[in-house]
The first five atom37 places (N, CA, C, CB, O) and aatype in JSON, in Angstrom:
{
  "aatype": [20, 20, 20, 20, 20, 20, 20, 20, 20, 20, 20, 20, 20, 20, 20, 20, 20, 20, 20, 20, 20, 20, 20, 20, 20, 20, 20, 20, 20, 20, 20, 20, 20, 20, 20, 20, 20, 20, 20, 20, 20, 20, 20, 20, 20, 20, 20, 20, 20, 20, 20, 20, 20, 20, 20, 20, 20, 20, 20, 20, 20, 20, 20, 20, 20, 20, 20, 20, 20, 20, 20, 20, 20, 20, 20, 20, 20, 20, 20, 20, 20, 20, 20, 20, 20, 20, 20, 20, 20, 20, 20, 20, 20, 20, 20, 20, 20, 20, 20, 20, 20, 20],
  "atom_mask": [
    [1, 1, 1, 1, 1],
    [1, 1, 1, 1, 1],
    [1, 1, 1, 1, 1],
    [1, 1, 1, 1, 1],
    [1, 1, 1, 1, 1],
    [1, 1, 1, 1, 1],
    [1, 1, 1, 1, 1],
    [1, 1, 1, 1, 1],
    [1, 1, 1, 1, 1],
    [1, 1, 1, 1, 1],
    [1, 1, 1, 1, 1],
    [1, 1, 1, 1, 1],
    [1, 1, 1, 1, 1],
    [1, 1, 1, 1, 1],
    [1, 1, 1, 1, 1],
    [1, 1, 1, 1, 1],
    [1, 1, 1, 1, 1],
    [1, 1, 1, 1, 1],
    [1, 1, 1, 1, 1],
    [1, 1, 1, 1, 1],
    [1, 1, 1, 1, 1],
    [1, 1, 1, 1, 1],
    [1, 1, 1, 1, 1],
    [1, 1, 1, 1, 1],
    [1, 1, 1, 1, 1],
    [1, 1, 1, 1, 1],
    [1, 1, 1, 1, 1],
    [1, 1, 1, 1, 1],
    [1, 1, 1, 1, 1],
    [1, 1, 1, 1, 1],
    [1, 1, 1, 1, 1],
    [1, 1, 1, 1, 1],
    [1, 1, 1, 1, 1],
    [1, 1, 1, 1, 1],
    [1, 1, 1, 1, 1],
    [1, 1, 1, 1, 1],
    [1, 1, 1, 1, 1],
    [1, 1, 1, 1, 1],
    [1, 1, 1, 1, 1],
    [1, 1, 1, 1, 1],
    [1, 1, 1, 1, 1],
    [1, 1, 1, 1, 1],
    [1, 1, 1, 1, 1],
    [1, 1, 1, 1, 1],
    [1, 1, 1, 1, 1],
    [1, 1, 1, 1, 1],
    [1, 1, 1, 1, 1],
    [1, 1, 1, 1, 1],
    [1, 1, 1, 1, 1],
    [1, 1, 1, 1, 1],
    [1, 1, 1, 1, 1],
    [1, 1, 1, 1, 1],
    [1, 1, 1, 1, 1],
    [1, 1, 1, 1, 1],
    [1, 1, 1, 1, 1],
    [1, 1, 1, 1, 1],
    [1, 1, 1, 1, 1],
    [1, 1, 1, 1, 1],
    [1, 1, 1, 1, 1],
    [1, 1, 1, 1, 1],
    [1, 1, 1, 1, 1],
    [1, 1, 1, 1, 1],
    [1, 1, 1, 1, 1],
    [1, 1, 1, 1, 1],
    [1, 1, 1, 1, 1],
    [1, 1, 1, 1, 1],
    [1, 1, 1, 1, 1],
    [1, 1, 1, 1, 1],
    [1, 1, 1, 1, 1],
    [1, 1, 1, 1, 1],
    [1, 1, 1, 1, 1],
    [1, 1, 1, 1, 1],
    [1, 1, 1, 1, 1],
    [1, 1, 1, 1, 1],
    [1, 1, 1, 1, 1],
    [1, 1, 1, 1, 1],
    [1, 1, 1, 1, 1],
    [1, 1, 1, 1, 1],
    [1, 1, 1, 1, 1],
    [1, 1, 1, 1, 1],
    [1, 1, 1, 1, 1],
    [1, 1, 1, 1, 1],
    [1, 1, 1, 1, 1],
    [1, 1, 1, 1, 1],
    [1, 1, 1, 1, 1],
    [1, 1, 1, 1, 1],
    [1, 1, 1, 1, 1],
    [1, 1, 1, 1, 1],
    [1, 1, 1, 1, 1],
    [1, 1, 1, 1, 1],
    [1, 1, 1, 1, 1],
    [1, 1, 1, 1, 1],
    [1, 1, 1, 1, 1],
    [1, 1, 1, 1, 1],
    [1, 1, 1, 1, 1],
    [1, 1, 1, 1, 1],
    [1, 1, 1, 1, 1],
    [1, 1, 1, 1, 1],
    [1, 1, 1, 1, 1],
    [1, 1, 1, 1, 1],
    [1, 1, 1, 1, 1],
    [1, 1, 1, 1, 1]
  ],
  "atom_positions": [
    [[-37.17, -89.24, -176.98], [-36.78, -90.6, -177.21], [-35.49, -90.63, -178.02], [-37.91, -91.38, -177.92], [-35.38, -90.02, -179.09]],
    [[-34.53, -91.33, -177.49], [-33.22, -91.42, -178.12], [-33.27, -92.22, -179.42], [-32.23, -92.06, -177.16], [-32.53, -91.93, -180.35]],
    [[-34.15, -93.21, -179.48], [-34.27, -94.03, -180.69], [-34.74, -93.18, -181.87], [-35.25, -95.2, -180.46], [-34.19, -93.3, -182.96]],
    [[-35.73, -92.33, -181.66], [-36.23, -91.49, -182.73], [-35.19, -90.46, -183.17], [-37.5, -90.79, -182.28], [-35.07, -90.17, -184.36]],
    [[-34.44, -89.93, -182.22], [-33.38, -88.97, -182.57], [-32.31, -89.66, -183.43], [-32.74, -88.37, -181.3], [-31.81, -89.07, -184.38]],
    [[-31.97, -90.88, -183.08], [-31.0, -91.65, -183.85], [-31.53, -91.9, -185.26], [-30.68, -92.99, -183.14], [-30.8, -91.72, -186.24]],
    [[-32.77, -92.32, -185.37], [-33.38, -92.57, -186.68], [-33.45, -91.3, -187.53], [-34.78, -93.15, -186.51], [-33.23, -91.34, -188.74]],
    [[-33.76, -90.19, -186.9], [-33.84, -88.92, -187.61], [-32.48, -88.57, -188.22], [-34.31, -87.79, -186.67], [-32.4, -88.17, -189.38]],
    [[-31.42, -88.71, -187.45], [-30.08, -88.4, -187.94], [-29.68, -89.36, -189.06], [-29.06, -88.46, -186.79], [-29.14, -88.92, -190.08]],
    [[-29.94, -90.64, -188.89], [-29.58, -91.64, -189.91], [-30.36, -91.39, -191.2], [-29.86, -93.06, -189.39], [-29.78, -91.44, -192.29]],
    [[-31.64, -91.12, -191.09], [-32.46, -90.9, -192.29], [-32.06, -89.61, -193.02], [-33.94, -90.83, -191.91], [-32.09, -89.57, -194.25]],
    [[-31.68, -88.59, -192.28], [-31.2, -87.37, -192.92], [-29.88, -87.64, -193.66], [-31.01, -86.25, -191.89], [-29.65, -87.11, -194.74]],
    [[-29.02, -88.47, -193.06], [-27.76, -88.84, -193.72], [-28.04, -89.63, -195.01], [-26.87, -89.67, -192.76], [-27.37, -89.41, -196.02]],
    [[-29.02, -90.54, -194.97], [-29.39, -91.28, -196.18], [-29.94, -90.34, -197.25], [-30.43, -92.36, -195.85], [-29.64, -90.5, -198.43]],
    [[-30.73, -89.36, -196.84], [-31.26, -88.4, -197.8], [-30.12, -87.65, -198.49], [-32.2, -87.41, -197.09], [-30.13, -87.52, -199.72]],
    [[-29.17, -87.16, -197.74], [-28.02, -86.45, -198.31], [-27.21, -87.38, -199.21], [-27.12, -85.89, -197.19], [-26.76, -86.98, -200.28]],
    [[-27.03, -88.62, -198.78], [-26.28, -89.61, -199.56], [-26.94, -89.85, -200.92], [-26.17, -90.94, -198.78], [-26.26, -89.82, -201.95]],
    [[-28.25, -90.09, -200.93], [-28.94, -90.38, -202.19], [-29.03, -89.14, -203.08], [-30.34, -90.92, -201.91], [-28.97, -89.26, -204.3]],
    [[-29.18, -87.96, -202.51], [-29.19, -86.75, -203.32], [-27.82, -86.5, -203.95], [-29.61, -85.53, -202.46], [-27.73, -86.02, -205.09]],
    [[-26.76, -86.82, -203.24], [-25.42, -86.68, -203.79], [-25.21, -87.65, -204.94], [-24.36, -86.91, -202.7], [-24.66, -87.29, -205.98]],
    [[-25.66, -88.9, -204.76], [-25.55, -89.88, -205.83], [-26.41, -89.48, -207.03], [-25.97, -91.28, -205.34], [-26.04, -89.72, -208.17]],
    [[-27.56, -88.86, -206.76], [-28.45, -88.38, -207.81], [-27.75, -87.33, -208.66], [-29.74, -87.81, -207.21], [-27.82, -87.37, -209.89]],
    [[-27.08, -86.4, -208.03], [-26.39, -85.33, -208.74], [-25.23, -85.88, -209.56], [-25.88, -84.27, -207.75], [-24.97, -85.39, -210.66]],
    [[-24.55, -86.87, -209.04], [-23.37, -87.41, -209.71], [-23.69, -88.41, -210.82], [-22.48, -88.06, -208.72], [-22.82, -88.7, -211.64]],
    [[-24.9, -88.92, -210.86], [-25.27, -89.94, -211.84], [-25.49, -89.32, -213.22], [-26.52, -90.69, -211.39], [-26.01, -88.21, -213.34]],
    [[-25.1, -90.06, -214.26], [-25.31, -89.63, -215.63], [-26.43, -90.41, -216.31], [-24.03, -89.78, -216.43], [-26.85, -90.07, -217.42]],
    [[-26.92, -91.45, -215.66], [-27.95, -92.3, -216.24], [-29.33, -91.72, -215.92], [-27.84, -93.75, -215.71], [-29.6, -91.33, -214.78]],
    [[-30.19, -91.68, -216.93], [-31.49, -91.04, -216.78], [-32.4, -91.79, -215.81], [-32.16, -90.92, -218.13], [-32.95, -91.19, -214.88]],
    [[-32.57, -93.09, -216.02], [-33.48, -93.86, -215.18], [-32.91, -94.03, -213.78], [-33.76, -95.25, -215.8], [-33.65, -94.02, -212.79]],
    [[-31.59, -94.18, -213.7], [-30.97, -94.29, -212.38], [-31.2, -93.03, -211.55], [-29.46, -94.55, -212.52], [-31.37, -93.11, -210.33]],
    [[-31.21, -91.87, -212.21], [-31.47, -90.62, -211.49], [-32.89, -90.63, -210.9], [-31.3, -89.41, -212.44], [-33.09, -90.21, -209.76]],
    [[-33.85, -91.11, -211.67], [-35.23, -91.18, -211.16], [-35.32, -92.18, -210.02], [-36.2, -91.57, -212.29], [-36.04, -91.94, -209.04]],
    [[-34.61, -93.29, -210.13], [-34.61, -94.32, -209.08], [-33.97, -93.78, -207.81], [-33.86, -95.57, -209.56], [-34.49, -94.01, -206.71]],
    [[-32.86, -93.08, -207.94], [-32.21, -92.49, -206.77], [-33.05, -91.38, -206.16], [-30.83, -91.94, -207.15], [-33.06, -91.2, -204.94]],
    [[-33.76, -90.64, -206.99], [-34.67, -89.61, -206.48], [-35.79, -90.24, -205.64], [-35.27, -88.8, -207.64], [-36.19, -89.7, -204.62]],
    [[-36.28, -91.39, -206.09], [-37.32, -92.1, -205.33], [-36.78, -92.57, -203.98], [-37.86, -93.3, -206.13], [-37.47, -92.48, -202.97]],
    [[-35.54, -93.05, -203.97], [-34.94, -93.48, -202.71], [-34.75, -92.3, -201.75], [-33.6, -94.16, -202.97], [-34.95, -92.44, -200.55]],
    [[-34.36, -91.16, -202.3], [-34.21, -89.98, -201.44], [-35.57, -89.5, -200.94], [-33.48, -88.85, -202.2], [-35.67, -88.98, -199.83]],
    [[-36.63, -89.66, -201.75], [-37.99, -89.32, -201.29], [-38.4, -90.17, -200.1], [-39.0, -89.48, -202.43], [-39.0, -89.68, -199.15]],
    [[-38.07, -91.45, -200.16], [-38.4, -92.35, -199.05], [-37.67, -91.91, -197.79], [-38.03, -93.81, -199.4], [-38.26, -91.82, -196.72]],
    [[-36.38, -91.63, -197.92], [-35.59, -91.21, -196.76], [-36.11, -89.9, -196.18], [-34.11, -91.08, -197.13], [-36.21, -89.75, -194.96]],
    [[-36.43, -88.94, -197.05], [-36.93, -87.65, -196.56], [-38.3, -87.81, -195.91], [-37.02, -86.64, -197.72], [-38.57, -87.2, -194.87]],
    [[-39.16, -88.62, -196.51], [-40.48, -88.85, -195.92], [-40.4, -89.5, -194.55], [-41.3, -89.71, -196.84], [-41.11, -89.11, -193.63]],
    [[-39.52, -90.5, -194.42], [-39.36, -91.14, -193.11], [-38.73, -90.19, -192.1], [-38.51, -92.4, -193.24], [-39.06, -90.24, -190.92]],
    [[-37.82, -89.33, -192.57], [-37.23, -88.31, -191.7], [-38.32, -87.41, -191.12], [-36.2, -87.47, -192.47], [-38.36, -87.18, -189.91]],
    [[-39.2, -86.91, -191.97], [-40.28, -86.02, -191.52], [-41.25, -86.79, -190.62], [-41.03, -85.41, -192.74], [-41.72, -86.26, -189.62]],
    [[-41.55, -88.04, -190.98], [-42.46, -88.88, -190.2], [-41.94, -89.07, -188.77], [-42.64, -90.25, -190.88], [-42.67, -88.85, -187.8]],
    [[-40.67, -89.48, -188.64], [-40.11, -89.7, -187.31], [-39.89, -88.4, -186.56], [-38.81, -90.47, -187.41], [-39.93, -88.38, -185.33]],
    [[-39.65, -87.32, -187.28], [-39.54, -86.02, -186.62], [-40.89, -85.65, -185.99], [-39.1, -84.93, -187.63], [-40.93, -85.13, -184.88]],
    [[-41.97, -85.93, -186.7], [-43.31, -85.67, -186.15], [-43.6, -86.53, -184.93], [-44.36, -85.91, -187.2], [-44.16, -86.05, -183.95]],
    [[-43.22, -87.8, -184.99], [-43.44, -88.68, -183.84], [-42.59, -88.23, -182.66], [-43.1, -90.14, -184.2], [-43.07, -88.22, -181.52]],
    [[-41.35, -87.85, -182.92], [-40.47, -87.4, -181.84], [-40.99, -86.12, -181.18], [-39.06, -87.16, -182.38], [-40.85, -85.95, -179.97]],
    [[-41.59, -85.25, -181.96], [-42.1, -84.0, -181.38], [-43.26, -84.25, -180.42], [-42.53, -83.05, -182.48], [-43.53, -83.43, -179.55]],
    [[-43.95, -85.37, -180.58], [-45.03, -85.72, -179.64], [-44.49, -86.0, -178.24], [-45.79, -86.95, -180.14], [-45.16, -85.74, -177.24]],
    [[-43.26, -86.51, -178.18], [-42.68, -86.84, -176.88], [-41.99, -85.64, -176.23], [-41.69, -87.97, -177.03], [-41.79, -85.62, -175.01]],
    [[-41.63, -84.65, -177.03], [-40.92, -83.5, -176.5], [-41.85, -82.55, -175.77], [-40.21, -82.76, -177.63], [-41.54, -82.09, -174.67]],
    [[-42.99, -82.25, -176.37], [-43.91, -81.29, -175.79], [-45.34, -81.77, -175.99], [-43.72, -79.9, -176.4], [-45.68, -82.3, -177.04]],
    [[-46.18, -81.59, -174.97], [-47.58, -81.99, -175.06], [-48.47, -80.75, -175.01], [-47.95, -82.98, -173.92], [-49.0, -80.39, -173.96]],
    [[-48.62, -80.11, -176.17], [-49.53, -78.98, -176.26], [-50.36, -79.16, -177.54], [-48.75, -77.61, -176.27], [-50.04, -79.98, -178.39]],
    [[-51.41, -78.38, -177.64], [-52.3, -78.5, -178.8], [-51.57, -78.16, -180.09], [-53.51, -77.59, -178.63], [-51.75, -78.85, -181.1]],
    [[-50.77, -77.13, -180.07], [-50.01, -76.75, -181.26], [-49.04, -77.84, -181.69], [-49.25, -75.47, -181.0], [-48.88, -78.11, -182.88]],
    [[-48.39, -78.48, -180.72], [-47.47, -79.56, -181.02], [-48.2, -80.73, -181.65], [-46.74, -80.0, -179.76], [-47.7, -81.34, -182.6]],
    [[-49.37, -81.06, -181.13], [-50.15, -82.16, -181.69], [-50.57, -81.89, -183.13], [-51.38, -82.43, -180.84], [-50.55, -82.8, -183.96]],
    [[-50.93, -80.66, -183.42], [-51.35, -80.31, -184.78], [-50.17, -80.39, -185.74], [-51.97, -78.89, -184.81], [-50.27, -80.98, -186.82]],
    [[-49.05, -79.8, -185.35], [-47.87, -79.81, -186.21], [-47.34, -81.24, -186.37], [-46.77, -78.9, -185.62], [-46.95, -81.64, -187.47]],
    [[-47.34, -82.02, -185.29], [-46.88, -83.4, -185.36], [-47.78, -84.23, -186.28], [-46.84, -84.03, -183.96], [-47.29, -85.06, -187.04]],
    [[-49.08, -84.01, -186.22], [-50.0, -84.75, -187.09], [-49.74, -84.4, -188.56], [-51.47, -84.43, -186.73], [-49.77, -85.28, -189.42]],
    [[-49.5, -83.13, -188.84], [-49.19, -82.72, -190.22], [-47.89, -83.37, -190.69], [-49.09, -81.18, -190.33], [-47.81, -83.88, -191.8]],
    [[-46.87, -83.35, -189.84], [-45.59, -83.97, -190.2], [-45.75, -85.47, -190.42], [-44.55, -83.7, -189.12], [-45.19, -86.01, -191.37]],
    [[-46.48, -86.13, -189.55], [-46.66, -87.58, -189.66], [-47.41, -87.94, -190.94], [-47.41, -88.13, -188.44], [-47.02, -88.86, -191.66]],
    [[-48.47, -87.22, -191.23], [-49.25, -87.49, -192.45], [-48.42, -87.18, -193.69], [-50.55, -86.67, -192.46], [-48.38, -87.98, -194.62]],
    [[-47.78, -86.03, -193.71], [-46.97, -85.63, -194.85], [-45.81, -86.61, -195.06], [-46.45, -84.2, -194.67], [-45.53, -87.01, -196.19]],
    [[-45.13, -86.98, -193.99], [-44.01, -87.92, -194.1], [-44.43, -89.29, -194.58], [-43.32, -88.05, -192.76], [-43.75, -89.9, -195.4]],
    [[-45.56, -89.78, -194.07], [-46.05, -91.09, -194.51], [-46.45, -91.04, -195.99], [-47.24, -91.54, -193.65], [-46.16, -91.97, -196.74]],
    [[-47.1, -89.98, -196.39], [-47.52, -89.83, -197.78], [-46.3, -89.73, -198.7], [-48.42, -88.6, -197.95], [-46.26, -90.37, -199.75]],
    [[-45.33, -88.93, -198.32], [-44.12, -88.75, -199.12], [-43.34, -90.06, -199.24], [-43.24, -87.67, -198.52], [-42.81, -90.36, -200.31]],
    [[-43.27, -90.83, -198.16], [-42.58, -92.11, -198.19], [-43.32, -93.1, -199.08], [-42.43, -92.67, -196.78], [-42.7, -93.85, -199.84]],
    [[-44.65, -93.11, -198.98], [-45.44, -94.03, -199.79], [-45.28, -93.73, -201.28], [-46.92, -93.95, -199.38], [-45.12, -94.64, -202.09]],
    [[-45.33, -92.47, -201.65], [-45.15, -92.08, -203.04], [-43.74, -92.45, -203.52], [-45.4, -90.57, -203.23], [-43.57, -92.94, -204.63]],
    [[-42.74, -92.21, -202.68], [-41.37, -92.59, -203.02], [-41.21, -94.08, -203.19], [-40.42, -92.1, -201.96], [-40.48, -94.53, -204.08]],
    [[-41.89, -94.86, -202.35], [-41.82, -96.32, -202.45], [-42.45, -96.81, -203.76], [-42.52, -96.98, -201.25], [-41.93, -97.7, -204.42]],
    [[-43.58, -96.2, -204.12], [-44.23, -96.58, -205.38], [-43.34, -96.24, -206.57], [-45.61, -95.86, -205.51], [-43.24, -97.02, -207.52]],
    [[-42.68, -95.08, -206.53], [-41.75, -94.7, -207.6], [-40.56, -95.65, -207.63], [-41.26, -93.25, -207.4], [-40.1, -96.04, -208.7]],
    [[-40.06, -96.02, -206.46], [-38.92, -96.93, -206.36], [-39.26, -98.27, -207.02], [-38.53, -97.14, -204.88], [-38.47, -98.79, -207.81]],
    [[-40.42, -98.81, -206.7], [-40.83, -100.09, -207.29], [-41.03, -99.97, -208.79], [-42.12, -100.59, -206.63], [-40.76, -100.91, -209.53]],
    [[-41.5, -98.82, -209.25], [-41.73, -98.62, -210.68], [-40.41, -98.53, -211.46], [-42.56, -97.35, -210.9], [-40.28, -99.15, -212.52]],
    [[-39.45, -97.78, -210.95], [-38.22, -97.54, -211.68], [-37.16, -98.62, -211.49], [-37.67, -96.23, -211.28], [-36.2, -98.66, -212.26]],
    [[-37.28, -99.48, -210.5], [-36.26, -100.49, -210.23], [-35.98, -101.39, -211.43], [-36.67, -101.33, -209.06], [-34.82, -101.53, -211.8]],
    [[-36.99, -102.01, -212.07], [-36.67, -102.86, -213.23], [-36.02, -102.09, -214.38], [-37.93, -103.55, -213.73], [-35.14, -102.61, -215.06]],
    [[-36.45, -100.86, -214.59], [-35.87, -100.06, -215.66], [-34.42, -99.68, -215.34], [-36.7, -98.8, -215.89], [-33.58, -99.62, -216.24]],
    [[-34.14, -99.41, -214.08], [-32.76, -99.08, -213.68], [-31.85, -100.29, -213.84], [-32.72, -98.57, -212.22], [-30.7, -100.15, -214.26]],
    [[-32.34, -101.47, -213.51], [-31.55, -102.7, -213.69], [-31.27, -102.93, -215.17], [-32.28, -103.92, -213.09], [-30.15, -103.25, -215.55]],
    [[-32.3, -102.76, -215.99], [-32.13, -102.94, -217.43], [-31.16, -101.92, -218.01], [-33.49, -102.82, -218.14], [-30.32, -102.26, -218.84]],
    [[-31.26, -100.67, -217.57], [-30.36, -99.63, -218.04], [-28.91, -99.94, -217.64], [-30.78, -98.27, -217.48], [-27.99, -99.74, -218.43]],
    [[-28.72, -100.43, -216.43], [-27.37, -100.75, -215.96], [-26.79, -101.91, -216.76], [-27.4, -101.1, -214.46], [-25.6, -101.9, -217.09]],
    [[-27.61, -102.92, -217.06], [-27.13, -104.06, -217.85], [-26.74, -103.62, -219.26], [-28.2, -105.17, -217.92], [-25.72, -104.05, -219.79]],
    [[-27.56, -102.77, -219.87], [-27.27, -102.3, -221.22], [-25.99, -101.49, -221.26], [-28.42, -101.47, -221.76], [-25.18, -101.64, -222.18]],
    [[-25.8, -100.63, -220.29], [-24.59, -99.8, -220.28], [-23.34, -100.62, -219.93], [-24.74, -98.66, -219.28], [-22.25, -100.29, -220.4]],
    [[-23.5, -101.68, -219.12], [-22.36, -102.53, -218.8], [-21.95, -103.39, -220.0], [-22.69, -103.42, -217.6], [-20.77, -103.7, -220.17]],
    [[-22.93, -103.79, -220.83], [-22.61, -104.57, -222.01], [-21.9, -103.74, -223.07], [-23.87, -105.18, -222.59], [-21.13, -104.27, -223.87]],
    [[-22.16, -102.45, -223.08], [-21.52, -101.57, -224.06], [-20.05, -101.35, -223.76], [-22.23, -100.24, -224.11], [-19.28, -100.98, -224.64]],
    [[-19.66, -101.57, -222.52], [-18.25, -101.33, -222.12], [-17.35, -102.43, -222.57], [-18.14, -101.18, -220.63], [-16.15, -102.38, -222.31]]
  ]
}
């Protein structure tokens, strides 16, 4: 499926983008917030990779590996989303405090 391949490439690009921003950031809470965003992107990447592998080959081994990827990707995305929601207010507060100091 071309749609899944497109999503896989886009999500991998988002993962690289957020990891790069994570490395370049000097703010503590912002780093945790960016890490959560990269977790979401990586989890969705693995999730859609698992779904895409179901369409490529129909064998028992493929189904097992795809199920593991889908479960792992969904779990990783869910944990990243929970972290994102937790750190978002703190990141906003940190950004406001640092902007007022300037």
